[in-house]
XYZ file of C-alpha atoms in Angstrom:
554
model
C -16.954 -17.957 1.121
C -15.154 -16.426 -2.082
C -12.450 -17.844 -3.909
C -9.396 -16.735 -3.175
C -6.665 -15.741 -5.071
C -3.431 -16.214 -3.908
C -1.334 -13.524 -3.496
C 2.518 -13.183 -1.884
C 5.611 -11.247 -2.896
C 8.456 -9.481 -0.965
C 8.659 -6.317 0.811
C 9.396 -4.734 3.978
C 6.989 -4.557 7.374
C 3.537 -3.990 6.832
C 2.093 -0.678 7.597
C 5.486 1.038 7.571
C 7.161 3.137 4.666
C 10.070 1.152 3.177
C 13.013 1.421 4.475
C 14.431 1.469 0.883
C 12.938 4.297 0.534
C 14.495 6.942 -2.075
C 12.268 9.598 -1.019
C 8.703 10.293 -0.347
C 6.665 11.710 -3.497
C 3.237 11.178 -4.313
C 2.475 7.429 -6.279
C 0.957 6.406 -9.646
C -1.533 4.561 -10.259
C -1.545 1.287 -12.090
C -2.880 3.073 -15.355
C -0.272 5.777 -15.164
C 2.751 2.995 -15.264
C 2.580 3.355 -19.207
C 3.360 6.523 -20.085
C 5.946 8.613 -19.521
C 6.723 10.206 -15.869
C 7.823 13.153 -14.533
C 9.643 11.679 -11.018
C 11.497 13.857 -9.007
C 15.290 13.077 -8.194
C 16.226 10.783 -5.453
C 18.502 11.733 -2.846
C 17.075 11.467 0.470
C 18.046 8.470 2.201
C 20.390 8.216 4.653
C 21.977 4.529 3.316
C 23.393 6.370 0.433
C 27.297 6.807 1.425
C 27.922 7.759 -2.206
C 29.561 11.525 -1.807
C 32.115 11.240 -4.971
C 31.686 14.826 -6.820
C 31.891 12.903 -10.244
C 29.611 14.332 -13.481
C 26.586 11.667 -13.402
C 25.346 10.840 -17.421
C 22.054 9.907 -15.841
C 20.079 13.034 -16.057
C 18.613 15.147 -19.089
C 16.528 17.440 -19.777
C 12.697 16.811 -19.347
C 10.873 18.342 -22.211
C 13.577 16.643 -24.269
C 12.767 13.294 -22.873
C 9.262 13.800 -23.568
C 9.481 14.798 -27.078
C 12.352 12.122 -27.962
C 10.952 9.308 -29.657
C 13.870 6.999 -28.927
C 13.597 8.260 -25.406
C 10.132 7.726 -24.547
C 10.128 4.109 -26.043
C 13.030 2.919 -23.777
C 10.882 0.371 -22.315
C 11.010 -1.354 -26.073
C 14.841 -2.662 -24.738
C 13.890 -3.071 -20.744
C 10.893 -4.381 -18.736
C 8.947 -1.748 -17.924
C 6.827 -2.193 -14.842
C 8.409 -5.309 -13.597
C 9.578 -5.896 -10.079
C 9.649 -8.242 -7.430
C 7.513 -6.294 -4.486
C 4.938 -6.789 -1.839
C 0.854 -5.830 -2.350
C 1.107 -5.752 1.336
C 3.747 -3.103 1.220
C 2.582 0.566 1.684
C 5.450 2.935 0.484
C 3.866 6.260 0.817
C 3.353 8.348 3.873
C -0.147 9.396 6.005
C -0.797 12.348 3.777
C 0.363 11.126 0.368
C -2.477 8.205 0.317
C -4.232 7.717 -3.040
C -6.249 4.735 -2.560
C -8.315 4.495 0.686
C -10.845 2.013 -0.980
C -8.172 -0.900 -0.966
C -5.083 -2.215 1.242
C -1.893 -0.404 0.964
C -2.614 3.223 -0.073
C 0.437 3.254 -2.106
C 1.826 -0.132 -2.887
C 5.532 -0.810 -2.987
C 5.027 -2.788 -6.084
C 4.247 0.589 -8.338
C 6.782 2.543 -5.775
C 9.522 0.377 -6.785
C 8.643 0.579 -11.050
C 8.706 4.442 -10.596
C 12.339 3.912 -9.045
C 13.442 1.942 -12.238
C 11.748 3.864 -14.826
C 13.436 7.078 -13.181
C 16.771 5.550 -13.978
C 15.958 4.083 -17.338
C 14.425 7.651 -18.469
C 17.836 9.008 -17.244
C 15.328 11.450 -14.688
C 17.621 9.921 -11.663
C 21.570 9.530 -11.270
C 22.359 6.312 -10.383
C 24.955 7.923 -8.134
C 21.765 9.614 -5.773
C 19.901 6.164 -5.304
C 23.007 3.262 -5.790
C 22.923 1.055 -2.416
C 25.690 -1.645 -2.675
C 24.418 -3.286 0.741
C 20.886 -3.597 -1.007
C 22.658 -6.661 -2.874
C 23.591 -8.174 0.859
C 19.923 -7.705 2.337
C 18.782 -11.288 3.530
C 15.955 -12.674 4.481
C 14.708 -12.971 8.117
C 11.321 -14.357 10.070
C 9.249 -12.154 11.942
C 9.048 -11.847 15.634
C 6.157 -14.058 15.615
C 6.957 -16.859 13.089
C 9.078 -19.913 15.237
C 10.739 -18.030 18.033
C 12.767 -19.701 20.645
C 10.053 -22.155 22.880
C 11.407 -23.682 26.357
C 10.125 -26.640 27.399
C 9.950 -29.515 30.291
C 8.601 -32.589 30.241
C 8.232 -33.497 26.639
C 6.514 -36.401 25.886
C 8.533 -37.576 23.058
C 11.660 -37.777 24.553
C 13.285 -41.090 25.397
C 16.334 -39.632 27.060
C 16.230 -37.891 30.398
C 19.280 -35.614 28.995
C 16.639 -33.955 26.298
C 13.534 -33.884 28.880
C 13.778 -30.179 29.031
C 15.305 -27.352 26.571
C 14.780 -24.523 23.947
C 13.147 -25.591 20.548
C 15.187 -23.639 18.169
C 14.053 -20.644 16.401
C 12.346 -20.799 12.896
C 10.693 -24.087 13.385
C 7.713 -23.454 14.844
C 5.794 -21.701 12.168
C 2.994 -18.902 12.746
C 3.012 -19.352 16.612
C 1.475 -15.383 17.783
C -1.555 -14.641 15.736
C 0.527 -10.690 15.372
C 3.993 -9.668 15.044
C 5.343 -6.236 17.593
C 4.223 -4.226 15.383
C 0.811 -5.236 14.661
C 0.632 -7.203 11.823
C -0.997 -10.249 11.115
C 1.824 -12.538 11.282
C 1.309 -14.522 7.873
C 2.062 -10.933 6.307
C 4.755 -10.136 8.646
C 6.502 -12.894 7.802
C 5.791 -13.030 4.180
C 7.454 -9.478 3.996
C 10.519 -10.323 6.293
C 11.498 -13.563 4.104
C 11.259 -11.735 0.914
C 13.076 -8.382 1.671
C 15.917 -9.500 0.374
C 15.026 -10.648 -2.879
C 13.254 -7.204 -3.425
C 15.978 -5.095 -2.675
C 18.217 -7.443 -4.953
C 16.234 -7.236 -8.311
C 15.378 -3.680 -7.397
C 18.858 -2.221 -6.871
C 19.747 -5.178 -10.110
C 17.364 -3.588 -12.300
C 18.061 0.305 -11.534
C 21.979 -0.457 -11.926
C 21.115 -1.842 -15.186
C 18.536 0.651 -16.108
C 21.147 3.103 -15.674
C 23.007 2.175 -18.702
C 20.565 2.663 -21.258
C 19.803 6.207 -20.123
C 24.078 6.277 -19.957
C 23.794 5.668 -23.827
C 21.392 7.306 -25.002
C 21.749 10.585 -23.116
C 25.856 10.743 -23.961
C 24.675 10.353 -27.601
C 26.362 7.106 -28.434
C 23.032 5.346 -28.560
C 22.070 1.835 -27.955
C 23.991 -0.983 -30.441
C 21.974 -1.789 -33.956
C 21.314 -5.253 -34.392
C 24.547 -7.393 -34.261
C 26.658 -5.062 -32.495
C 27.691 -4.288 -28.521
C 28.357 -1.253 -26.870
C 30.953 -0.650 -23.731
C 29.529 1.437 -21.015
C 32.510 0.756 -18.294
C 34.087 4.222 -18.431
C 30.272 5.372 -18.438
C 29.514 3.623 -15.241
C 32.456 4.666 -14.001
C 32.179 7.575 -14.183
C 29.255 7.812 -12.070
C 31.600 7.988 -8.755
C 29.804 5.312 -6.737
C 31.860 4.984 -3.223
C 34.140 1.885 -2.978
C 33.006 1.033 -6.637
C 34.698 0.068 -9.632
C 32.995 -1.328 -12.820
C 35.235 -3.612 -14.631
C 32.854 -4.882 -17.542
C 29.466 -2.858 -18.491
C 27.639 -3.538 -21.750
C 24.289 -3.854 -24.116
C 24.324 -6.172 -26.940
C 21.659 -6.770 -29.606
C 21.412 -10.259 -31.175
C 18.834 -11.340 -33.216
C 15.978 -9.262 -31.538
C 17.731 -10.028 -28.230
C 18.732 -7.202 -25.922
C 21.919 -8.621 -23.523
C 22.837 -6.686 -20.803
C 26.075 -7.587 -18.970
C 27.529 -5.897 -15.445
C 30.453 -6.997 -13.297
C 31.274 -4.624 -10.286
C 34.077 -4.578 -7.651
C 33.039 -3.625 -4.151
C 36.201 -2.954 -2.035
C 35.642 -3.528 1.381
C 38.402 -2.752 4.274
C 41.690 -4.511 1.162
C 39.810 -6.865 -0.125
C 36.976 -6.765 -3.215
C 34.370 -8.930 -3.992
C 32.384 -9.188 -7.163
C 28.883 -8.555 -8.024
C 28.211 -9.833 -11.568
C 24.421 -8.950 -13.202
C 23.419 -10.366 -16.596
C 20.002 -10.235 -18.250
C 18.314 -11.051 -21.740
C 15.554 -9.369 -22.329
C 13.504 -10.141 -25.758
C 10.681 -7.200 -26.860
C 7.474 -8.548 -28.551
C 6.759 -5.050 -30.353
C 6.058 -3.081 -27.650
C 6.811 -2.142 -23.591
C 3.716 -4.647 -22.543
C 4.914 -7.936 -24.292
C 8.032 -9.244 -23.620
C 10.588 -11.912 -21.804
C 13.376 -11.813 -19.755
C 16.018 -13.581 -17.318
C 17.976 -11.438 -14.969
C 20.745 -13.476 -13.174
C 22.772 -12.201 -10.489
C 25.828 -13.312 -8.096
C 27.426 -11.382 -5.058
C 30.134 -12.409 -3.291
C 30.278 -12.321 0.507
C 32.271 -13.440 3.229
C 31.434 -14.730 7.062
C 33.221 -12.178 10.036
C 33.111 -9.521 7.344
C 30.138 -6.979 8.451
C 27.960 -6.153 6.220
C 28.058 -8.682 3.619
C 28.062 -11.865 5.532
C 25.871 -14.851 3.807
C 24.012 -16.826 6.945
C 24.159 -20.976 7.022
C 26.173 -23.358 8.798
C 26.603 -26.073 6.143
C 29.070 -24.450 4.377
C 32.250 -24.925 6.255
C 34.041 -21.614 4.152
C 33.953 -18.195 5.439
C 33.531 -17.393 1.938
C 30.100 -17.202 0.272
C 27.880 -16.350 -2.641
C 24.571 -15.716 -2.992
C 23.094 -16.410 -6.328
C 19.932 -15.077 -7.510
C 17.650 -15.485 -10.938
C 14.398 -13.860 -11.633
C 12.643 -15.190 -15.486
C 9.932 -13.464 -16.253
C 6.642 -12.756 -18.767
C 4.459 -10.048 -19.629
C 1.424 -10.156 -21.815
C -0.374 -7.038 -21.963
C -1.344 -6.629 -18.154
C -0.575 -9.903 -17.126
C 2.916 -10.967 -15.610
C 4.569 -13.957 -14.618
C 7.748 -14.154 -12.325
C 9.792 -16.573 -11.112
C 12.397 -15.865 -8.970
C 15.109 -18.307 -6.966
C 18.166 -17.381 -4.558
C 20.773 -19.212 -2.950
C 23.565 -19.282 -1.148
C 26.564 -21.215 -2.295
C 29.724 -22.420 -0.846
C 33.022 -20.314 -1.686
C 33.734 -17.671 -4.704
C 34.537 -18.118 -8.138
C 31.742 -20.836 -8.316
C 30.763 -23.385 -11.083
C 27.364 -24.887 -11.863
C 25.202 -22.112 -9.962
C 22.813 -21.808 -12.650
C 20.988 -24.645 -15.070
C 20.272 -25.176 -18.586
C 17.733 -22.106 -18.373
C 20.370 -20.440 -16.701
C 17.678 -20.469 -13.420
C 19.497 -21.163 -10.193
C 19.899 -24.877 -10.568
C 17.785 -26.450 -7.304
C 19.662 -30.008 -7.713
C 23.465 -28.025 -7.706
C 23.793 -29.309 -4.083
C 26.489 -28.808 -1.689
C 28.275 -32.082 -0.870
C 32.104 -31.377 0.906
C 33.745 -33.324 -1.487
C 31.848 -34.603 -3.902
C 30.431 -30.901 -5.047
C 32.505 -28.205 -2.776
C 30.924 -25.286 -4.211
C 26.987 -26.046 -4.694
C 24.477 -24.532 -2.666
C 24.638 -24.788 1.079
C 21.891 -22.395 2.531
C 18.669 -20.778 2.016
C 17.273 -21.652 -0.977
C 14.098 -20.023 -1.814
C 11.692 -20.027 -5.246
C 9.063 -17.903 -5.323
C 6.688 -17.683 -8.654
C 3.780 -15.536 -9.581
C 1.377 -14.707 -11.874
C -1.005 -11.374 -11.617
C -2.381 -8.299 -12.977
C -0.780 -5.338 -13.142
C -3.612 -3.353 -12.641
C -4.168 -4.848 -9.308
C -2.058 -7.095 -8.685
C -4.523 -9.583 -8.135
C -3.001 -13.111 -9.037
C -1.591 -16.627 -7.806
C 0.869 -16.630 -6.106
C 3.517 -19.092 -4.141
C 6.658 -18.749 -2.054
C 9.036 -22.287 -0.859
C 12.338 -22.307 0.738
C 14.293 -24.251 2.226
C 16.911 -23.653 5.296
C 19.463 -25.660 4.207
C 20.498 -28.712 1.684
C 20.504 -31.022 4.436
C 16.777 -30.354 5.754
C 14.110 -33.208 4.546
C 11.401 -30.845 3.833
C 10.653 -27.558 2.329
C 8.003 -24.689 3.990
C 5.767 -23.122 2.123
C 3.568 -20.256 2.244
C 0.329 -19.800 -0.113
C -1.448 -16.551 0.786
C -5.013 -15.226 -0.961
C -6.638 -12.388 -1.076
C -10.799 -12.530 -1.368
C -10.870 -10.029 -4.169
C -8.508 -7.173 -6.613
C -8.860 -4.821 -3.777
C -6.502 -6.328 -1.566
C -8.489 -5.736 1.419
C -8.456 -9.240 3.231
C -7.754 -12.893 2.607
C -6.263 -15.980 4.562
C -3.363 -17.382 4.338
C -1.999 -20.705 4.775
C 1.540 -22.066 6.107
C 3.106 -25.341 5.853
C 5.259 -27.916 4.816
C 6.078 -29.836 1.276
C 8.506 -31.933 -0.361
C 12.214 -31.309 -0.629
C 12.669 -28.163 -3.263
C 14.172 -30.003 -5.751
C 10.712 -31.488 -5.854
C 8.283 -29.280 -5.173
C 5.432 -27.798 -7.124
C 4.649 -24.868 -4.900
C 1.966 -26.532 -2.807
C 1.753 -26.971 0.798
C 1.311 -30.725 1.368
C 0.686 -31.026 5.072
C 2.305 -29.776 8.420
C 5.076 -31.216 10.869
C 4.264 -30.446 14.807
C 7.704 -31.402 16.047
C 10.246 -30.187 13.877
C 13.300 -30.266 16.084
C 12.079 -31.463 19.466
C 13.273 -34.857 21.261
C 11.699 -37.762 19.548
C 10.894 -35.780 16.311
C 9.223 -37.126 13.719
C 9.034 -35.397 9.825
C 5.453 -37.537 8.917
C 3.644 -34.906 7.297
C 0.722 -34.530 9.429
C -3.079 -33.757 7.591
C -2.862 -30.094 8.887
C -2.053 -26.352 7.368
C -1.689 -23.275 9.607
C -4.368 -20.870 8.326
C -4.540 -17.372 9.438
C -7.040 -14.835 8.364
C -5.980 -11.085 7.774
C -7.889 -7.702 6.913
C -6.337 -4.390 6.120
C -7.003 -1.514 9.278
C -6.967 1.634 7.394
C -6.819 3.145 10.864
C -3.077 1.632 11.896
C -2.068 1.182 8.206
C -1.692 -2.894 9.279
C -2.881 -6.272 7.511
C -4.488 -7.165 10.841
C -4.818 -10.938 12.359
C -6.608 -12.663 15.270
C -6.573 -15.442 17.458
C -10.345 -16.262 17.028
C -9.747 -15.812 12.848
C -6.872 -18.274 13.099
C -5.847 -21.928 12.756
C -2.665 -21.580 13.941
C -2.525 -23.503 17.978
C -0.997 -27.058 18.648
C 1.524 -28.755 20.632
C 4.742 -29.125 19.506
C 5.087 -32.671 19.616
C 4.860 -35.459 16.588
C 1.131 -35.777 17.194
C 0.383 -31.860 17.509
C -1.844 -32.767 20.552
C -0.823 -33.250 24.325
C -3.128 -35.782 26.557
C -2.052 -33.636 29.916
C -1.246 -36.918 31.640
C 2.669 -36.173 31.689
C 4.362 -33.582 33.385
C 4.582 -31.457 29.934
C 4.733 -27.431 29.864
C 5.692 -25.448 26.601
C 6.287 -21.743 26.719
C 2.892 -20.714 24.728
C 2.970 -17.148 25.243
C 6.694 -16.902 24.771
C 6.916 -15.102 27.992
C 9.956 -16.747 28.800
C 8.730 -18.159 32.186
C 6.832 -21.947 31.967
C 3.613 -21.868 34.231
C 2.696 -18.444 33.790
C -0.119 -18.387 32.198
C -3.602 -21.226 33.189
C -2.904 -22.936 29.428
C 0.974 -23.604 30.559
C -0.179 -26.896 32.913
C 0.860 -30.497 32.611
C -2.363 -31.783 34.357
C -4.375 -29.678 31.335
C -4.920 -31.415 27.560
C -3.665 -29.509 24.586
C -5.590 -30.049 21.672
C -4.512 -28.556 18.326
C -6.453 -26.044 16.563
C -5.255 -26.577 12.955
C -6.828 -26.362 9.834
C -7.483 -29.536 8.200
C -9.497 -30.830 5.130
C -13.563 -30.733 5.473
C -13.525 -33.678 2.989
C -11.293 -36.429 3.718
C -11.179 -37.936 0.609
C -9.310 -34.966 -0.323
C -5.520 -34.936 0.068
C -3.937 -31.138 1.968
C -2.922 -29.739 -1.475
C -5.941 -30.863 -2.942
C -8.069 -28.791 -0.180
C -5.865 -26.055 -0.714
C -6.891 -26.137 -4.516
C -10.742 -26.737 -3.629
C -10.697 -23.191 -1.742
C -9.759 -21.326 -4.803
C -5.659 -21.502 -4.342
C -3.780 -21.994 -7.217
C -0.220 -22.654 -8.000
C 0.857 -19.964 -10.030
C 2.271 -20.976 -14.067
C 5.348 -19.284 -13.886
C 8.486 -19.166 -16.675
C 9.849 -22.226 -17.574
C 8.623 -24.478 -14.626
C 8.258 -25.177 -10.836
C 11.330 -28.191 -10.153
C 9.121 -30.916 -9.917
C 9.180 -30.535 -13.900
C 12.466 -30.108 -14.416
C-alpha cells in the first residue's frame, strides 16, 4: 500500500461546477499562478443583485497593467495564490478540461486564486463579482453523513419511554458509502462542511484585493512606510446594493502591510456589520510571506438569509467569527483556519493573543454571555502549490456543550489526486485537540449512550471517475457498517431493528431483523500495541504543522 498523504479543504459538491461560480473561462495551471493574467471580467452569476450604475475604480487598461512595474508586483503587498478551496472541487465545465491525467480537471483551488488576482490586478470590478450572502454561507453534512435513523428495540435503553425513536441527524457519521449525487461520501461531506469557510475567505480576500487595485489605479498609490491611506469614498463608490463602507484602509508599518474593512449590510431597517482585518508581512517577493486575515459578520435568527444555526445561544442575535493565519515558502503553504459562532453583537474576547479565534472563549450564560456557542471548526494544512499534494486535517465541534470533537483526516495515494482513503472519527474536546482522530463513538445520542471512545475509525476508500466527474466510493472499499449502540455490535437476541438503508420503513430490507446479529465492519488497528492515532500515523497520515499551533499547544 502507498503512503498517503492527507489531503482535505473546502469546496462545493464534487463533480459539479461551483456554485460560486463568476463565470466559466478556461483554468491555469499551477505554473501559470505566477505571472501575470489576462482574466476576463466577471459578471455572470445570477447571485449578484448588485445593479447600482456607479463608476467602478477596479478596472484598467491591460497593456498598462502589464508593463507597470508597480502593477505587476502587487502580490509584493497581498498573498498571491492563497485560498482556502477543495482539490476535490472541479470548477470548470465538460469542454474546458485541462487535466484528464488527475482528479478534478480544473480545481477550485487555482479557480478561486484567478478570482482574487483579477481583483487585485484591478482586471475585475468588485461591483460584477461582490456577494454579501457569501459571508453568511454555513456549513452543512451531506445526504449521506448521520441522517435521521428510526429505531425499535434498542438494547441500551433502560426506559420503556426511549425503546423506540429517531436518532438525530449528524451523529451517525459516514452511514451510505455515496451521497445523491454520486460521490463518495467522505468527499461529499468534506465539501459540504467546508463551503462556508471557502466562500468566506474568498469573497474576504477579493473585497480586500479590491482596494489595492482602488489605489493604485486612481493614482493615489499605496502608503510609503509609516503612513495609511483611506479608501472609504473609494469603496464606496463602487455601488454595491444595500452596502455602505464606513472604514476602508492600507497601512504600512515596519515592513507590515495592514489592511482594515468595516461594511454595513442593511437588511429590511436594520444593518449589521461585517468587519475584515488582515496583516500581511512580504519576505522579498510574491512566494514568501505571512499573514492573518480575521473576519466577523453579524447575523441574526428569523432574519432570512443571514441566520447563524445553534441552539445554545439563547439570543436571536449572532456572530460568526472567522481567522485564517497563514505561510508560504516558495511552493509550499501552510493554513490554518478557525470559525465560530458567538453569542450576540458587539462581542468581546472573540479572538486570542494571536488574534486566532480563541477555542477556550466559551459561551457560559452568565459567567461569559458572549463567547462562542456553536460550530466551531479548525481546519489546518500544509501542501504544494503545484499539486496540492499535502497534510491535511479538519475538527469541529457542534456546540460548546458537546464532550467530543469529530474529525476528518483524508489522503490521497499520490500528487495526482486520483484516489486515496479517508478516515472519520472522533477526538478530544477542541480546546484540546491536535488534529487526530483518536477513536470512534457507536452511540452518540441513542438511549443508554455512552461517549467511551471505542478502538475504531470509519475508513472509506475513494477514486476519481473521469466518466461522471465524481470522487467515487463503495460498500466493498469501505469500513464504514456498525450498530448504533455503545458496543457498535448487536447479538440479535433482542427485538432490535435500525433503519440501515434509511428507507424510512424498519423491516424492509433481510439485514433489518432482530433475530439476525449485527457485527460492525470498522476499521481498527492491525497492531494492537498501537493506539487509533498512532495507526493513523503508521499509514502515512500526518497532522499537518500549521501557523502558530493546533490548541493542544496553546
Amino acid at each position: 500500500m502507498k503512503s498517503y498523504i492527507p489531503v482535505i479543504m473546502a469546496s462545493l459538491m464534487v463533480g459539479c461546477s461551483s456554485s460560486d461560480s463568476d463565470e466559466n473561462t478556461p483554468q491555469t495551471t499551477p505554473t501559470e499562478q505566477e505571472t501575470p493574467q489576462e482574466t476576463p471580467t466577471d459578471n455572470t452569476d445570477s447571485d449578484n443583485s448588485n445593479q447600482g450604475g456607479d463608476s467602478n475604480n477596479d478596472s484598467s487598461d491591460q497593456s498598462d497593467d502589464m508593463q507597470d512595474p508597480v502593477t505587476v508586483d502587487r502580490g509584493l503587498y497581498f498573498p498571491k495564490s492563497m485560498v482556502v478551496a477543495s482539490p476535490f472541487g472541479d470548477s470548470s465545465d465538460e469542454e474546458e478540461r485541462l487535466y484528464l491525467s488527475r482528479g478534478p480537471a480544473s480545481p477550485t483551488y487555482f479557480w478561486a486564486t484567478r478570482r482574487i488576482d483579477a481583483l487585485l490586478d484591478g482586471e475585475t470590478p468588485l461591483l460584477d463579482v461582490f456577494r454579501v450572502r457569501s459571508f453568511y454561507r454555513t456549513g452543512n453534512n451531506a445526504d449521506c453523513f448521520g441522517p435521521q435513523v428510526s429505531y425499535q428495540g434498542h438494547p441500551n435503553s433502560a426506559d420503556p419511554a426511549t425503546n423506540s425513536g429517531t436518532l438525530p441527524s449528524g451523529d451517525l457519521g459516514l452511514w451510505l458509502a455515496s451521497d445523491s449525487e454520486g460521490n463518495a461520501c467522505s468527499v461529499a461531506q468534506t465539501n459540504a462542511l467546508l463551503d462556508g469557510t471557502k466562500e468566506r475567505s474568498r469573497m474576504a480576500l477579493m473585497t480586500l484585493a479590491s482596494m489595492v487595485s482602488a489605489a493604485i489605479d486612481d493614482g493615489a498609490g499605496l502608503p510609503e512606510e509609516g503612513t495609511s491611506i483611506d479608501l472609504t469614498s473609494q469603496m464606496n463608490s463602487k455601488g454595491l446594493s444595500n452596502i455602505n463602507f464606513s472604514a476602508a484602509s492600507i497601512s504600512l508599518n515596519s515592513g507590515i502591510w495592514q489592511y482594515n474593512v468595516t461594511l454595513e449590510y442593511t437588511v429590511g431597517s436594520s444593518s449589521y456589520d461585517i468587519d475584515l482585518t488582515m496583516t500581511h508581512t512580504p519576505s522579498g517577493d510574491r512566494t514568501n510571506y505571512t499573514g492573518l486575515l480575521n473576519y466577523s459578520v453579524e447575523g441574526e435568527v428569523g432574519v432570512s438569509g443571514i441566520e447563524f444555526p445553534g441552539g445554545n445561544c439563547t439570543q436571536n442575535q449572532r456572530t460568526l467569527v472567522g481567522s485564517l493565519a497563514y505561510e508560504r515558502d516558495a511552493q509550499q503553504m501552510s493554513l490554518q483556519a478557525r470559525t465560530a459562532t458567538l453569542c450576540g453583537h458587539a462581542v468581546s474576547g472573540a479572538f486570542n493573543s494571536d488574534q486566532q479565534v480563541d477555542v477556550k472563549n466559551k459561551y457560559h450564560s452568565t459567567d461569559n454571555p458572549d463567547g462562542w456557542s456553536e460550530n466551531f471548526a479548525i481546519f489546518g494544512a500544509n501542501f504544494d502549490l503545484t499539486s496540492l499534494a499535502g497534510d491535511y486535517a479538519y475538527v469541529w465541534q457542534a456546540g460548546v456543550n458537546d464532550s467530543h470533537s469529530r474529525i476528518l483526516n483524508i489522503g490521497f495515494n499520490d500528487a495526482t489526486l486520483e484516489n486515496g482513503e479517508a478516515h472519520f472519527g472522533y477526538g478530544t474536546d477542541i480546546d484540546q485537540t491536535n488534529g487526530l482522530i483518536q477513536g470512534f463513538i457507536c452511540n452518540w445520542a441513542g438511549p443508554g449512550n455512552s461517549h467511551t471512545l471505542q478502538d475504531y475509525t470509519q475508513r472509506q476508500f475513494f477514486e476519481y471517475d473521469t466518466s461522471t466527474s465524481n470522487y467515487i466510493g463503495t460498500d466493498h472499499r469501505a469500513n464504514i457498517e456498525y450498530a448504533p449502540t455503545n458496543s457498535c455490535d448487536y447479538d440479535g437476541t433482542g427485538s432490535f431493528v435500525f433503519d440501515i438503508d434509511v428507507s424510512g420503513v424498519l423491516g424492509d430490507i433481510s439485514q433489518e431483523d432482530a433475530s439476525t446479529a449485527f457485527n460492525n465492519d470498522l476499521w481498527a488497528p492491525t497492531d494492537p500495541t498501537l493506539t487509533v492515532a498512532e495507526s493513523i500515523l503508521a499509514r502515512g497520515l500526518k497532522v499537518p504543522d500549521v501557523p502558530f499551533t493546533w490548541p493542544v499547544d496553546e
